[in-house]
């Protein structure tokens, strides 16, 4: 059975839609910034069109990226995870964005809750393990909710805490913080969960860790990532 194109009812080409979604999610740009950048390329659209495209195709692109990357990562062992949470304001109310990373800085899971107690930590850890398996070591900060959740699932001996051990997870919040400022914060918990999931997948896809490669290898990896992006949603 032939796969139906998700762009079949749109007058705009798939290349333009992919470009608009990539600009908005990947870079700290507002909807109107994306509109102006596309205008410079001769593409006349409204910022509300960019909003519609991002809401329609962003989760689909992220799911396709996660599916492809998960199949590649099955060959590697889950050696070490880093767990951390960050404060996010929604209409003046504090929420918490939990993130799980592997030892290479790949964002494995993003999860939003209203609390950061044992119940929330347990739900987050179970969700991460259900999708990505069980790691050998879990590095966290000194939040007591992690230790309580680890005891429930029997992972307490695998937990490690330290002053600088979790710097990888702390630094992983920087790209999200830049996007949060550009978007003038979030207004709904559901919107935050949706954007955090899509943003982490797109960030993983284009994060080439240029400090680990030579300039030539970095250029090849960047070109390959962009070529894969242009094939997302293809029939």
PDB file of C-alpha atoms in Angstrom:
ATOM      1  CA  UNK A   1       0.000   0.000   0.000  1.00  0.00           C
ATOM      2  CA  UNK A   2       1.406   3.395  -1.010  1.00  0.00           C
ATOM      3  CA  UNK A   3       1.988   5.848   1.826  1.00  0.00           C
ATOM      4  CA  UNK A   4      -0.146   8.969   1.451  1.00  0.00           C
ATOM      5  CA  UNK A   5       1.692  12.265   1.584  1.00  0.00           C
ATOM      6  CA  UNK A   6       0.815  14.442   4.624  1.00  0.00           C
ATOM      7  CA  UNK A   7       1.220  17.518   2.386  1.00  0.00           C
ATOM      8  CA  UNK A   8      -1.358  16.418  -0.218  1.00  0.00           C
ATOM      9  CA  UNK A   9      -3.986  19.088   0.646  1.00  0.00           C
ATOM     10  CA  UNK A  10      -1.550  22.005   0.931  1.00  0.00           C
ATOM     11  CA  UNK A  11      -0.861  24.442  -1.912  1.00  0.00           C
ATOM     12  CA  UNK A  12       2.556  25.292  -0.461  1.00  0.00           C
ATOM     13  CA  UNK A  13       5.389  22.900  -1.318  1.00  0.00           C
ATOM     14  CA  UNK A  14       6.671  20.421   1.253  1.00  0.00           C
ATOM     15  CA  UNK A  15      10.149  22.001   1.096  1.00  0.00           C
ATOM     16  CA  UNK A  16       8.829  25.367   2.261  1.00  0.00           C
ATOM     17  CA  UNK A  17       6.826  23.770   5.093  1.00  0.00           C
ATOM     18  CA  UNK A  18       9.847  21.804   6.313  1.00  0.00           C
ATOM     19  CA  UNK A  19      12.009  24.936   6.158  1.00  0.00           C
ATOM     20  CA  UNK A  20       9.515  27.014   8.159  1.00  0.00           C
ATOM     21  CA  UNK A  21       9.138  24.352  10.855  1.00  0.00           C
ATOM     22  CA  UNK A  22      12.907  23.871  11.110  1.00  0.00           C
ATOM     23  CA  UNK A  23      13.566  27.608  11.463  1.00  0.00           C
ATOM     24  CA  UNK A  24      10.956  28.022  14.177  1.00  0.00           C
ATOM     25  CA  UNK A  25      11.838  24.968  16.266  1.00  0.00           C
ATOM     26  CA  UNK A  26      15.585  24.818  15.827  1.00  0.00           C
ATOM     27  CA  UNK A  27      16.507  28.504  16.224  1.00  0.00           C
ATOM     28  CA  UNK A  28      15.401  31.062  18.884  1.00  0.00           C
ATOM     29  CA  UNK A  29      13.064  32.848  16.465  1.00  0.00           C
ATOM     30  CA  UNK A  30       9.533  34.126  16.875  1.00  0.00           C
ATOM     31  CA  UNK A  31       6.747  33.395  14.409  1.00  0.00           C
ATOM     32  CA  UNK A  32       7.162  36.862  12.891  1.00  0.00           C
ATOM     33  CA  UNK A  33      10.921  36.385  12.603  1.00  0.00           C
ATOM     34  CA  UNK A  34      10.318  33.260  10.532  1.00  0.00           C
ATOM     35  CA  UNK A  35       7.803  35.160   8.412  1.00  0.00           C
ATOM     36  CA  UNK A  36      10.399  37.877   7.701  1.00  0.00           C
ATOM     37  CA  UNK A  37      13.151  35.370   6.866  1.00  0.00           C
ATOM     38  CA  UNK A  38      10.907  33.573   4.398  1.00  0.00           C
ATOM     39  CA  UNK A  39       9.896  36.926   2.907  1.00  0.00           C
ATOM     40  CA  UNK A  40      13.566  37.612   2.129  1.00  0.00           C
ATOM     41  CA  UNK A  41      13.560  34.370   0.137  1.00  0.00           C
ATOM     42  CA  UNK A  42      10.507  35.419  -1.837  1.00  0.00           C
ATOM     43  CA  UNK A  43       8.012  33.319   0.141  1.00  0.00           C
ATOM     44  CA  UNK A  44       4.968  35.312   1.230  1.00  0.00           C
ATOM     45  CA  UNK A  45       3.155  33.734   4.184  1.00  0.00           C
ATOM     46  CA  UNK A  46       1.642  34.933   7.457  1.00  0.00           C
ATOM     47  CA  UNK A  47       3.084  34.198  10.874  1.00  0.00           C
ATOM     48  CA  UNK A  48      -0.202  32.437  11.654  1.00  0.00           C
ATOM     49  CA  UNK A  49       0.546  30.074   8.785  1.00  0.00           C
ATOM     50  CA  UNK A  50       3.887  29.278  10.420  1.00  0.00           C
ATOM     51  CA  UNK A  51       2.019  28.595  13.676  1.00  0.00           C
ATOM     52  CA  UNK A  52      -0.387  26.240  11.907  1.00  0.00           C
ATOM     53  CA  UNK A  53       2.431  24.379  10.138  1.00  0.00           C
ATOM     54  CA  UNK A  54       4.409  23.954  13.342  1.00  0.00           C
ATOM     55  CA  UNK A  55       1.388  22.619  15.230  1.00  0.00           C
ATOM     56  CA  UNK A  56       0.426  20.317  12.365  1.00  0.00           C
ATOM     57  CA  UNK A  57       3.786  18.940  11.244  1.00  0.00           C
ATOM     58  CA  UNK A  58       6.125  19.506  14.222  1.00  0.00           C
ATOM     59  CA  UNK A  59       4.950  16.460  16.230  1.00  0.00           C
ATOM     60  CA  UNK A  60       4.919  14.331  13.064  1.00  0.00           C
ATOM     61  CA  UNK A  61       8.512  15.255  12.193  1.00  0.00           C
ATOM     62  CA  UNK A  62       9.621  14.674  15.807  1.00  0.00           C
ATOM     63  CA  UNK A  63       7.993  11.234  15.916  1.00  0.00           C
ATOM     64  CA  UNK A  64       9.700  10.241  12.669  1.00  0.00           C
ATOM     65  CA  UNK A  65      13.081  11.429  13.976  1.00  0.00           C
ATOM     66  CA  UNK A  66      12.640   9.519  17.251  1.00  0.00           C
ATOM     67  CA  UNK A  67      11.668   6.363  15.391  1.00  0.00           C
ATOM     68  CA  UNK A  68      14.743   6.467  13.155  1.00  0.00           C
ATOM     69  CA  UNK A  69      17.154   7.331  15.950  1.00  0.00           C
ATOM     70  CA  UNK A  70      15.700   4.681  18.277  1.00  0.00           C
ATOM     71  CA  UNK A  71      16.383   1.975  15.694  1.00  0.00           C
ATOM     72  CA  UNK A  72      20.011   3.117  15.477  1.00  0.00           C
ATOM     73  CA  UNK A  73      20.490   3.342  19.239  1.00  0.00           C
ATOM     74  CA  UNK A  74      19.352  -0.228  19.930  1.00  0.00           C
ATOM     75  CA  UNK A  75      22.859  -1.418  19.068  1.00  0.00           C
ATOM     76  CA  UNK A  76      24.319   0.587  21.974  1.00  0.00           C
ATOM     77  CA  UNK A  77      24.008  -0.178  25.653  1.00  0.00           C
ATOM     78  CA  UNK A  78      22.304   2.234  28.058  1.00  0.00           C
ATOM     79  CA  UNK A  79      25.437   2.885  30.050  1.00  0.00           C
ATOM     80  CA  UNK A  80      24.625   6.105  31.913  1.00  0.00           C
ATOM     81  CA  UNK A  81      21.674   8.473  32.141  1.00  0.00           C
ATOM     82  CA  UNK A  82      21.502  12.017  33.499  1.00  0.00           C
ATOM     83  CA  UNK A  83      18.202  13.197  34.999  1.00  0.00           C
ATOM     84  CA  UNK A  84      17.341  16.770  35.853  1.00  0.00           C
ATOM     85  CA  UNK A  85      14.381  19.120  36.175  1.00  0.00           C
ATOM     86  CA  UNK A  86      14.018  22.837  35.411  1.00  0.00           C
ATOM     87  CA  UNK A  87      11.482  25.449  36.540  1.00  0.00           C
ATOM     88  CA  UNK A  88       9.098  26.778  33.893  1.00  0.00           C
ATOM     89  CA  UNK A  89       6.475  29.476  34.491  1.00  0.00           C
ATOM     90  CA  UNK A  90       3.026  29.053  32.894  1.00  0.00           C
ATOM     91  CA  UNK A  91       0.685  31.991  33.552  1.00  0.00           C
ATOM     92  CA  UNK A  92       2.628  32.781  36.716  1.00  0.00           C
ATOM     93  CA  UNK A  93       2.391  29.219  38.039  1.00  0.00           C
ATOM     94  CA  UNK A  94       5.537  27.116  38.468  1.00  0.00           C
ATOM     95  CA  UNK A  95       5.769  23.862  36.518  1.00  0.00           C
ATOM     96  CA  UNK A  96       8.668  21.456  36.099  1.00  0.00           C
ATOM     97  CA  UNK A  97      10.226  20.140  32.905  1.00  0.00           C
ATOM     98  CA  UNK A  98      12.025  16.830  33.529  1.00  0.00           C
ATOM     99  CA  UNK A  99      14.640  15.619  31.065  1.00  0.00           C
ATOM    100  CA  UNK A 100      16.578  12.381  30.707  1.00  0.00           C
ATOM    101  CA  UNK A 101      19.857  12.332  28.733  1.00  0.00           C
ATOM    102  CA  UNK A 102      22.257   9.575  27.834  1.00  0.00           C
ATOM    103  CA  UNK A 103      26.030   9.722  28.336  1.00  0.00           C
ATOM    104  CA  UNK A 104      26.479  11.447  24.945  1.00  0.00           C
ATOM    105  CA  UNK A 105      24.009  14.251  25.653  1.00  0.00           C
ATOM    106  CA  UNK A 106      21.132  12.813  23.616  1.00  0.00           C
ATOM    107  CA  UNK A 107      17.768  13.896  25.063  1.00  0.00           C
ATOM    108  CA  UNK A 108      15.846  10.674  25.647  1.00  0.00           C
ATOM    109  CA  UNK A 109      12.647  11.969  27.243  1.00  0.00           C
ATOM    110  CA  UNK A 110      10.970  15.251  28.219  1.00  0.00           C
ATOM    111  CA  UNK A 111       8.120  15.329  30.703  1.00  0.00           C
ATOM    112  CA  UNK A 112       6.146  18.218  32.256  1.00  0.00           C
ATOM    113  CA  UNK A 113       4.500  18.086  35.703  1.00  0.00           C
ATOM    114  CA  UNK A 114       2.999  20.505  38.213  1.00  0.00           C
ATOM    115  CA  UNK A 115       4.963  19.010  41.102  1.00  0.00           C
ATOM    116  CA  UNK A 116       8.391  17.503  41.622  1.00  0.00           C
ATOM    117  CA  UNK A 117       7.548  15.004  44.339  1.00  0.00           C
ATOM    118  CA  UNK A 118       8.115  11.246  44.426  1.00  0.00           C
ATOM    119  CA  UNK A 119       5.019  10.509  42.350  1.00  0.00           C
ATOM    120  CA  UNK A 120       6.116  12.838  39.540  1.00  0.00           C
ATOM    121  CA  UNK A 121       9.699  11.533  39.556  1.00  0.00           C
ATOM    122  CA  UNK A 122       8.485   7.930  39.519  1.00  0.00           C
ATOM    123  CA  UNK A 123       6.173   8.561  36.573  1.00  0.00           C
ATOM    124  CA  UNK A 124       8.962  10.291  34.658  1.00  0.00           C
ATOM    125  CA  UNK A 125      11.510   7.524  35.286  1.00  0.00           C
ATOM    126  CA  UNK A 126       9.051   4.752  34.371  1.00  0.00           C
ATOM    127  CA  UNK A 127       8.112   6.538  31.159  1.00  0.00           C
ATOM    128  CA  UNK A 128      11.771   6.958  30.204  1.00  0.00           C
ATOM    129  CA  UNK A 129      12.632   3.329  30.920  1.00  0.00           C
ATOM    130  CA  UNK A 130       9.596   2.061  29.035  1.00  0.00           C
ATOM    131  CA  UNK A 131      10.801   3.826  25.888  1.00  0.00           C
ATOM    132  CA  UNK A 132      14.585   3.527  26.212  1.00  0.00           C
ATOM    133  CA  UNK A 133      15.265   0.565  28.504  1.00  0.00           C
ATOM    134  CA  UNK A 134      17.135   0.427  31.816  1.00  0.00           C
ATOM    135  CA  UNK A 135      20.534   2.147  32.227  1.00  0.00           C
ATOM    136  CA  UNK A 136      23.416   0.843  34.294  1.00  0.00           C
ATOM    137  CA  UNK A 137      23.961   4.165  36.103  1.00  0.00           C
ATOM    138  CA  UNK A 138      21.568   7.042  36.758  1.00  0.00           C
ATOM    139  CA  UNK A 139      23.124  10.405  37.674  1.00  0.00           C
ATOM    140  CA  UNK A 140      20.856  12.914  39.447  1.00  0.00           C
ATOM    141  CA  UNK A 141      21.088  15.942  41.689  1.00  0.00           C
ATOM    142  CA  UNK A 142      20.314  15.743  45.411  1.00  0.00           C
ATOM    143  CA  UNK A 143      16.540  16.100  45.037  1.00  0.00           C
ATOM    144  CA  UNK A 144      15.023  13.572  47.437  1.00  0.00           C
ATOM    145  CA  UNK A 145      12.245  12.679  45.008  1.00  0.00           C
ATOM    146  CA  UNK A 146      14.752  10.819  42.824  1.00  0.00           C
ATOM    147  CA  UNK A 147      15.957   8.640  45.691  1.00  0.00           C
ATOM    148  CA  UNK A 148      12.396   7.840  46.786  1.00  0.00           C
ATOM    149  CA  UNK A 149      11.402   6.910  43.223  1.00  0.00           C
ATOM    150  CA  UNK A 150      14.519   4.762  42.783  1.00  0.00           C
ATOM    151  CA  UNK A 151      13.647   2.745  45.881  1.00  0.00           C
ATOM    152  CA  UNK A 152      10.188   1.979  44.504  1.00  0.00           C
ATOM    153  CA  UNK A 153      11.504   0.537  41.227  1.00  0.00           C
ATOM    154  CA  UNK A 154      14.579  -1.062  42.823  1.00  0.00           C
ATOM    155  CA  UNK A 155      17.194   1.154  41.167  1.00  0.00           C
ATOM    156  CA  UNK A 156      18.600   2.769  44.299  1.00  0.00           C
ATOM    157  CA  UNK A 157      22.070   1.104  43.951  1.00  0.00           C
ATOM    158  CA  UNK A 158      22.384   2.531  40.429  1.00  0.00           C
ATOM    159  CA  UNK A 159      21.869   6.159  41.484  1.00  0.00           C
ATOM    160  CA  UNK A 160      24.831   8.528  41.684  1.00  0.00           C
ATOM    161  CA  UNK A 161      24.820  12.098  42.977  1.00  0.00           C
ATOM    162  CA  UNK A 162      27.596  14.662  43.085  1.00  0.00           C
ATOM    163  CA  UNK A 163      28.350  18.344  42.871  1.00  0.00           C
ATOM    164  CA  UNK A 164      29.496  18.346  39.231  1.00  0.00           C
ATOM    165  CA  UNK A 165      28.463  14.906  38.021  1.00  0.00           C
ATOM    166  CA  UNK A 166      25.218  16.194  36.505  1.00  0.00           C
ATOM    167  CA  UNK A 167      26.624  19.158  34.585  1.00  0.00           C
ATOM    168  CA  UNK A 168      25.660  17.510  31.301  1.00  0.00           C
ATOM    169  CA  UNK A 169      21.979  17.620  32.249  1.00  0.00           C
ATOM    170  CA  UNK A 170      22.252  21.168  33.593  1.00  0.00           C
ATOM    171  CA  UNK A 171      23.750  22.414  30.323  1.00  0.00           C
ATOM    172  CA  UNK A 172      21.113  20.618  28.260  1.00  0.00           C
ATOM    173  CA  UNK A 173      18.498  23.160  29.395  1.00  0.00           C
ATOM    174  CA  UNK A 174      20.270  26.097  27.695  1.00  0.00           C
ATOM    175  CA  UNK A 175      18.801  25.582  24.173  1.00  0.00           C
ATOM    176  CA  UNK A 176      15.316  25.283  25.670  1.00  0.00           C
ATOM    177  CA  UNK A 177      15.786  28.457  27.734  1.00  0.00           C
ATOM    178  CA  UNK A 178      16.751  30.398  24.609  1.00  0.00           C
ATOM    179  CA  UNK A 179      13.604  29.196  22.846  1.00  0.00           C
ATOM    180  CA  UNK A 180      11.481  30.004  25.893  1.00  0.00           C
ATOM    181  CA  UNK A 181      12.637  33.639  25.873  1.00  0.00           C
ATOM    182  CA  UNK A 182      11.951  33.965  22.136  1.00  0.00           C
ATOM    183  CA  UNK A 183       8.426  32.579  22.610  1.00  0.00           C
ATOM    184  CA  UNK A 184       7.720  34.919  25.570  1.00  0.00           C
ATOM    185  CA  UNK A 185       7.029  31.888  27.789  1.00  0.00           C
ATOM    186  CA  UNK A 186       4.223  29.351  27.551  1.00  0.00           C
ATOM    187  CA  UNK A 187       0.536  29.703  28.340  1.00  0.00           C
ATOM    188  CA  UNK A 188      -0.597  26.103  28.702  1.00  0.00           C
ATOM    189  CA  UNK A 189       0.950  22.967  30.159  1.00  0.00           C
ATOM    190  CA  UNK A 190      -0.075  21.018  27.085  1.00  0.00           C
ATOM    191  CA  UNK A 191       1.734  23.480  24.801  1.00  0.00           C
ATOM    192  CA  UNK A 192       4.884  23.217  26.906  1.00  0.00           C
ATOM    193  CA  UNK A 193       4.857  19.404  26.758  1.00  0.00           C
ATOM    194  CA  UNK A 194       4.299  19.441  23.004  1.00  0.00           C
ATOM    195  CA  UNK A 195       7.031  21.958  22.267  1.00  0.00           C
ATOM    196  CA  UNK A 196       9.570  20.367  24.631  1.00  0.00           C
ATOM    197  CA  UNK A 197       9.115  16.984  22.945  1.00  0.00           C
ATOM    198  CA  UNK A 198       9.450  18.383  19.426  1.00  0.00           C
ATOM    199  CA  UNK A 199      12.334  20.703  20.331  1.00  0.00           C
ATOM    200  CA  UNK A 200      14.368  17.922  21.955  1.00  0.00           C
ATOM    201  CA  UNK A 201      13.972  15.670  18.886  1.00  0.00           C
ATOM    202  CA  UNK A 202      14.976  18.417  16.446  1.00  0.00           C
ATOM    203  CA  UNK A 203      17.893  19.444  18.673  1.00  0.00           C
ATOM    204  CA  UNK A 204      19.124  15.836  18.770  1.00  0.00           C
ATOM    205  CA  UNK A 205      18.880  15.598  14.996  1.00  0.00           C
ATOM    206  CA  UNK A 206      20.984  18.682  14.273  1.00  0.00           C
ATOM    207  CA  UNK A 207      23.356  18.477  17.260  1.00  0.00           C
ATOM    208  CA  UNK A 208      26.580  17.350  15.597  1.00  0.00           C
ATOM    209  CA  UNK A 209      28.903  17.986  18.591  1.00  0.00           C
ATOM    210  CA  UNK A 210      31.347  19.890  16.409  1.00  0.00           C
ATOM    211  CA  UNK A 211      33.987  19.959  19.153  1.00  0.00           C
ATOM    212  CA  UNK A 212      34.483  16.185  18.733  1.00  0.00           C
ATOM    213  CA  UNK A 213      35.087  16.165  14.974  1.00  0.00           C
ATOM    214  CA  UNK A 214      37.318  17.796  12.419  1.00  0.00           C
ATOM    215  CA  UNK A 215      35.864  20.536  10.229  1.00  0.00           C
ATOM    216  CA  UNK A 216      35.498  18.194   7.248  1.00  0.00           C
ATOM    217  CA  UNK A 217      33.659  15.520   9.222  1.00  0.00           C
ATOM    218  CA  UNK A 218      31.411  18.132  10.802  1.00  0.00           C
ATOM    219  CA  UNK A 219      30.423  19.458   7.375  1.00  0.00           C
ATOM    220  CA  UNK A 220      29.600  15.939   6.187  1.00  0.00           C
ATOM    221  CA  UNK A 221      27.482  15.210   9.279  1.00  0.00           C
ATOM    222  CA  UNK A 222      25.656  18.528   8.970  1.00  0.00           C
ATOM    223  CA  UNK A 223      24.889  17.899   5.304  1.00  0.00           C
ATOM    224  CA  UNK A 224      23.607  14.402   6.089  1.00  0.00           C
ATOM    225  CA  UNK A 225      21.339  15.714   8.870  1.00  0.00           C
ATOM    226  CA  UNK A 226      19.881  18.355   6.566  1.00  0.00           C
ATOM    227  CA  UNK A 227      19.334  15.778   3.807  1.00  0.00           C
ATOM    228  CA  UNK A 228      17.466  13.519   6.245  1.00  0.00           C
ATOM    229  CA  UNK A 229      15.321  16.451   7.369  1.00  0.00           C
ATOM    230  CA  UNK A 230      14.302  17.173   3.781  1.00  0.00           C
ATOM    231  CA  UNK A 231      13.014  13.607   3.489  1.00  0.00           C
ATOM    232  CA  UNK A 232      10.714  13.771   6.524  1.00  0.00           C
ATOM    233  CA  UNK A 233       7.098  13.094   5.670  1.00  0.00           C
ATOM    234  CA  UNK A 234       7.996  11.960   2.156  1.00  0.00           C
ATOM    235  CA  UNK A 235       5.495   9.607   0.551  1.00  0.00           C
TER     236      UNK A 235
END
